[in-house]
Amino acid sequence: MKIIVTGGAGFIGGNFVHYMVEKYPDYEIVCLDKLTYAGNLETLEPVMDKPGFKFVKGDIADREFVYKLFEDEKPDIIVNFAAESHVDRSISDPGIFLQTNIIGTGVLLDACREYGIKRYHQVSTDEVYGDLPLDRPDLFFTETTPLHTSSPYSASKASADLLVLAYHRTFKLPVTISRCSNNYGPYHFPEKLIPLMIANCLNDKPLPVYGKGENVRDWLYVIDHCRAIDMIIHDGKVGEVYNIGGHNERTNLQVVETIIDALGKSRDLIQYVTDRPGHDMRYAIDPTKIHDELGWEPTTKFDDGIKQTIEWYLNNKSWWEKIISGEYQNYYDKMYKDR
Ligand code: NAD
Ligand code: TDX
């Protein structure tokens, strides 16, 4: 079995590559990644020398390059993680989100048609469903919830999902889609809430909470997500969408306070800042379908997963300190200074 994993030098893709190389030593895993600001070869260091693993630098939106790769590698399965993934960046500069998330997905789908594959899997997000109100805790996203996006990021991901489903219906391409809630865990890029708060806390810097901090996210430990994708690509039904979520809802403020307390810092570090435009209030996944059809359920509770994650950031300072000391500082100043 040969799998091309796109975006494997990023957070979830990197964890997925580690998981698959360990679990299936007889598989060939080819990681295709453009190494944007979010891609990091250090994330792949533990697998770089494993037999059956190969890294290729390239852009999923580069048709000539992608076709050549498919011709050379003849993959059985494609798992597409490659994307621009940060909502705030999509608000300041949407163009690259359309290019990578929509055009890039289209190029991969065309390559799959041209060269033939057993499965194309699209890693999507719960953000395609928009948000839920805070005063209706009984509501959850199911696979039939209408798409109703809020940000250029989520609109680009929903567009990609529609393309994937269209290629299934029109060209009979064997596709699956998973829509996952917020992930956390090792190798999470420090622009995102949890690693940003851990890094700032450790450096005694202010902790910028958007609005009142009452927005709710449904946190899923990244390895639980990787297990779900593994199950879908092997046993999921072609043409189907699967929601993946942890039933671990927390307000942003709860998350930030948990991190502060775990690191023994003062809650005075919290700084309420101007809200994100169009900020989604609550995400909450109903994972009944993947549970009933494939037997998947999350195994890591938030209270345990956050401890393991903090531990990882404490033990792997060189990984994230290198990131936040470079170009990232310009991004941080632009995003947070005088906010
Ligand atoms: P990330 O930003 O950490 O990593 C993205 C990776 O894709 C990077 O390695 C980057 O270099 C690569 N990449 C970007 N543009 C590329 C291109 N044009 N060609 C090839 N590679 C390119 O993202 P992540 O958080 O790991 O998310 C992975 C996927 O999961 C994304 O599709 C995202 O939409 C989806 N997702 C993420 C979450 C989450 O909580 N992080 C939740 C649900 C879904
Ligand atoms: O500094 C911050 N302060 C803050 O209050 C940051 C970076 C975020 N927030 C809030 C905004 C959100 O309500 O925390 C929440 C989480 O923010 P992000 O980490 O940016 O994640 P989110 O916008 O929820 O999107 C994530 O989950 C769905 C991923 O980045 C997406 O790629 C995925 O599709």
PDB file of N, CA, C and O in Angstrom, residues 222-254:
ATOM      1  N   VAL A 222      -5.113  15.071  19.027  1.00  0.00           N
ATOM      2  CA  VAL A 222      -4.762  14.844  17.621  1.00  0.00           C
ATOM      3  C   VAL A 222      -4.636  13.358  17.261  1.00  0.00           C
ATOM      4  O   VAL A 222      -5.002  12.947  16.154  1.00  0.00           O
ATOM      5  N   ILE A 223      -4.189  12.529  18.206  1.00  0.00           N
ATOM      6  CA  ILE A 223      -4.023  11.101  17.879  1.00  0.00           C
ATOM      7  C   ILE A 223      -5.390  10.426  17.697  1.00  0.00           C
ATOM      8  O   ILE A 223      -5.543   9.506  16.882  1.00  0.00           O
ATOM      9  N   ASP A 224      -6.401  10.897  18.435  1.00  0.00           N
ATOM     10  CA  ASP A 224      -7.752  10.368  18.221  1.00  0.00           C
ATOM     11  C   ASP A 224      -8.224  10.691  16.799  1.00  0.00           C
ATOM     12  O   ASP A 224      -8.909   9.887  16.156  1.00  0.00           O
ATOM     13  N   HIS A 225      -7.852  11.875  16.306  1.00  0.00           N
ATOM     14  CA  HIS A 225      -8.188  12.249  14.928  1.00  0.00           C
ATOM     15  C   HIS A 225      -7.464  11.326  13.937  1.00  0.00           C
ATOM     16  O   HIS A 225      -8.068  10.820  12.981  1.00  0.00           O
ATOM     17  N   CYS A 226      -6.184  11.075  14.190  1.00  0.00           N
ATOM     18  CA  CYS A 226      -5.399  10.223  13.279  1.00  0.00           C
ATOM     19  C   CYS A 226      -6.001   8.819  13.207  1.00  0.00           C
ATOM     20  O   CYS A 226      -6.115   8.228  12.123  1.00  0.00           O
ATOM     21  N   ARG A 227      -6.433   8.286  14.356  1.00  0.00           N
ATOM     22  CA  ARG A 227      -7.057   6.954  14.388  1.00  0.00           C
ATOM     23  C   ARG A 227      -8.326   6.931  13.556  1.00  0.00           C
ATOM     24  O   ARG A 227      -8.622   5.972  12.845  1.00  0.00           O
ATOM     25  N   ALA A 228      -9.092   8.014  13.641  1.00  0.00           N
ATOM     26  CA  ALA A 228     -10.350   8.079  12.884  1.00  0.00           C
ATOM     27  C   ALA A 228     -10.067   8.065  11.377  1.00  0.00           C
ATOM     28  O   ALA A 228     -10.731   7.350  10.613  1.00  0.00           O
ATOM     29  N   ILE A 229      -9.076   8.825  10.952  1.00  0.00           N
ATOM     30  CA  ILE A 229      -8.763   8.869   9.508  1.00  0.00           C
ATOM     31  C   ILE A 229      -8.271   7.495   9.039  1.00  0.00           C
ATOM     32  O   ILE A 229      -8.649   7.019   7.956  1.00  0.00           O
ATOM     33  N   ASP A 230      -7.452   6.859   9.860  1.00  0.00           N
ATOM     34  CA  ASP A 230      -6.972   5.505   9.546  1.00  0.00           C
ATOM     35  C   ASP A 230      -8.180   4.583   9.305  1.00  0.00           C
ATOM     36  O   ASP A 230      -8.240   3.828   8.321  1.00  0.00           O
ATOM     37  N   MET A 231      -9.175   4.651  10.192  1.00  0.00           N
ATOM     38  CA  MET A 231     -10.364   3.798  10.040  1.00  0.00           C
ATOM     39  C   MET A 231     -11.141   4.151   8.774  1.00  0.00           C
ATOM     40  O   MET A 231     -11.613   3.261   8.052  1.00  0.00           O
ATOM     41  N   ILE A 232     -11.259   5.441   8.494  1.00  0.00           N
ATOM     42  CA  ILE A 232     -12.065   5.857   7.321  1.00  0.00           C
ATOM     43  C   ILE A 232     -11.400   5.414   6.019  1.00  0.00           C
ATOM     44  O   ILE A 232     -12.065   4.895   5.120  1.00  0.00           O
ATOM     45  N   ILE A 233     -10.069   5.593   5.917  1.00  0.00           N
ATOM     46  CA  ILE A 233      -9.439   5.246   4.627  1.00  0.00           C
ATOM     47  C   ILE A 233      -9.448   3.730   4.393  1.00  0.00           C
ATOM     48  O   ILE A 233      -9.452   3.275   3.268  1.00  0.00           O
ATOM     49  N   HIS A 234      -9.474   2.954   5.474  1.00  0.00           N
ATOM     50  CA  HIS A 234      -9.495   1.497   5.299  1.00  0.00           C
ATOM     51  C   HIS A 234     -10.913   0.931   5.210  1.00  0.00           C
ATOM     52  O   HIS A 234     -11.169   0.017   4.438  1.00  0.00           O
ATOM     53  N   ASP A 235     -11.830   1.464   6.025  1.00  0.00           N
ATOM     54  CA  ASP A 235     -13.161   0.834   6.129  1.00  0.00           C
ATOM     55  C   ASP A 235     -14.333   1.774   5.867  1.00  0.00           C
ATOM     56  O   ASP A 235     -15.492   1.327   5.904  1.00  0.00           O
ATOM     57  N   GLY A 236     -14.072   3.069   5.665  1.00  0.00           N
ATOM     58  CA  GLY A 236     -15.158   4.018   5.443  1.00  0.00           C
ATOM     59  C   GLY A 236     -15.833   3.782   4.090  1.00  0.00           C
ATOM     60  O   GLY A 236     -15.220   3.235   3.169  1.00  0.00           O
ATOM     61  N   LYS A 237     -17.098   4.220   4.017  1.00  0.00           N
ATOM     62  CA  LYS A 237     -17.845   4.012   2.768  1.00  0.00           C
ATOM     63  C   LYS A 237     -17.541   5.129   1.778  1.00  0.00           C
ATOM     64  O   LYS A 237     -17.604   6.322   2.137  1.00  0.00           O
ATOM     65  N   VAL A 238     -17.256   4.751   0.546  1.00  0.00           N
ATOM     66  CA  VAL A 238     -16.948   5.720  -0.503  1.00  0.00           C
ATOM     67  C   VAL A 238     -18.123   6.682  -0.697  1.00  0.00           C
ATOM     68  O   VAL A 238     -19.283   6.266  -0.656  1.00  0.00           O
ATOM     69  N   GLY A 239     -17.804   7.968  -0.884  1.00  0.00           N
ATOM     70  CA  GLY A 239     -18.835   8.984  -1.118  1.00  0.00           C
ATOM     71  C   GLY A 239     -19.409   9.560   0.167  1.00  0.00           C
ATOM     72  O   GLY A 239     -20.266  10.438   0.112  1.00  0.00           O
ATOM     73  N   GLU A 240     -18.907   9.080   1.328  1.00  0.00           N
ATOM     74  CA  GLU A 240     -19.502   9.501   2.605  1.00  0.00           C
ATOM     75  C   GLU A 240     -18.679  10.567   3.323  1.00  0.00           C
ATOM     76  O   GLU A 240     -17.464  10.672   3.150  1.00  0.00           O
ATOM     77  N   VAL A 241     -19.405  11.327   4.153  1.00  0.00           N
ATOM     78  CA  VAL A 241     -18.776  12.317   5.045  1.00  0.00           C
ATOM     79  C   VAL A 241     -18.866  11.769   6.465  1.00  0.00           C
ATOM     80  O   VAL A 241     -19.899  11.221   6.856  1.00  0.00           O
ATOM     81  N   TYR A 242     -17.775  11.900   7.247  1.00  0.00           N
ATOM     82  CA  TYR A 242     -17.781  11.473   8.653  1.00  0.00           C
ATOM     83  C   TYR A 242     -17.383  12.637   9.553  1.00  0.00           C
ATOM     84  O   TYR A 242     -16.316  13.233   9.363  1.00  0.00           O
ATOM     85  N   ASN A 243     -18.232  12.944  10.524  1.00  0.00           N
ATOM     86  CA  ASN A 243     -17.868  13.944  11.535  1.00  0.00           C
ATOM     87  C   ASN A 243     -17.021  13.291  12.629  1.00  0.00           C
ATOM     88  O   ASN A 243     -17.324  12.172  13.063  1.00  0.00           O
ATOM     89  N   ILE A 244     -15.995  14.018  13.070  1.00  0.00           N
ATOM     90  CA  ILE A 244     -15.122  13.502  14.135  1.00  0.00           C
ATOM     91  C   ILE A 244     -15.038  14.551  15.238  1.00  0.00           C
ATOM     92  O   ILE A 244     -14.636  15.691  14.977  1.00  0.00           O
ATOM     93  N   GLY A 245     -15.438  14.156  16.439  1.00  0.00           N
ATOM     94  CA  GLY A 245     -15.402  15.126  17.541  1.00  0.00           C
ATOM     95  C   GLY A 245     -15.254  14.445  18.875  1.00  0.00           C
ATOM     96  O   GLY A 245     -15.535  13.241  19.004  1.00  0.00           O
ATOM     97  N   GLY A 246     -14.823  15.216  19.872  1.00  0.00           N
ATOM     98  CA  GLY A 246     -14.417  14.607  21.124  1.00  0.00           C
ATOM     99  C   GLY A 246     -15.395  14.728  22.268  1.00  0.00           C
ATOM    100  O   GLY A 246     -15.134  14.214  23.342  1.00  0.00           O
ATOM    101  N   HIS A 247     -16.542  15.424  22.083  1.00  0.00           N
ATOM    102  CA  HIS A 247     -17.429  15.746  23.214  1.00  0.00           C
ATOM    103  C   HIS A 247     -16.624  16.328  24.362  1.00  0.00           C
ATOM    104  O   HIS A 247     -16.754  15.930  25.508  1.00  0.00           O
ATOM    105  N   ASN A 248     -15.747  17.235  24.044  1.00  0.00           N
ATOM    106  CA  ASN A 248     -14.893  17.894  25.040  1.00  0.00           C
ATOM    107  C   ASN A 248     -15.050  19.402  24.874  1.00  0.00           C
ATOM    108  O   ASN A 248     -14.103  20.102  24.505  1.00  0.00           O
ATOM    109  N   GLU A 249     -16.250  19.909  25.109  1.00  0.00           N
ATOM    110  CA  GLU A 249     -16.495  21.335  24.891  1.00  0.00           C
ATOM    111  C   GLU A 249     -15.944  22.157  26.048  1.00  0.00           C
ATOM    112  O   GLU A 249     -16.143  21.818  27.213  1.00  0.00           O
ATOM    113  N   ARG A 250     -15.279  23.249  25.697  1.00  0.00           N
ATOM    114  CA  ARG A 250     -14.742  24.176  26.696  1.00  0.00           C
ATOM    115  C   ARG A 250     -14.864  25.590  26.137  1.00  0.00           C
ATOM    116  O   ARG A 250     -14.692  25.789  24.934  1.00  0.00           O
ATOM    117  N   THR A 251     -15.116  26.581  27.016  1.00  0.00           N
ATOM    118  CA  THR A 251     -14.998  27.964  26.549  1.00  0.00           C
ATOM    119  C   THR A 251     -13.502  28.272  26.420  1.00  0.00           C
ATOM    120  O   THR A 251     -12.660  27.623  27.065  1.00  0.00           O
ATOM    121  N   ASN A 252     -13.189  29.273  25.604  1.00  0.00           N
ATOM    122  CA  ASN A 252     -11.779  29.649  25.463  1.00  0.00           C
ATOM    123  C   ASN A 252     -11.191  30.046  26.810  1.00  0.00           C
ATOM    124  O   ASN A 252     -10.038  29.727  27.115  1.00  0.00           O
ATOM    125  N   LEU A 253     -11.988  30.746  27.600  1.00  0.00           N
ATOM    126  CA  LEU A 253     -11.494  31.181  28.910  1.00  0.00           C
ATOM    127  C   LEU A 253     -11.152  29.977  29.792  1.00  0.00           C
ATOM    128  O   LEU A 253     -10.112  29.965  30.473  1.00  0.00           O
ATOM    129  N   GLN A 254     -12.009  28.952  29.763  1.00  0.00           N
ATOM    130  CA  GLN A 254     -11.707  27.734  30.539  1.00  0.00           C
ATOM    131  C   GLN A 254     -10.376  27.122  30.096  1.00  0.00           C
ATOM    132  O   GLN A 254      -9.578  26.695  30.931  1.00  0.00           O
TER     133      GLN A 254
END
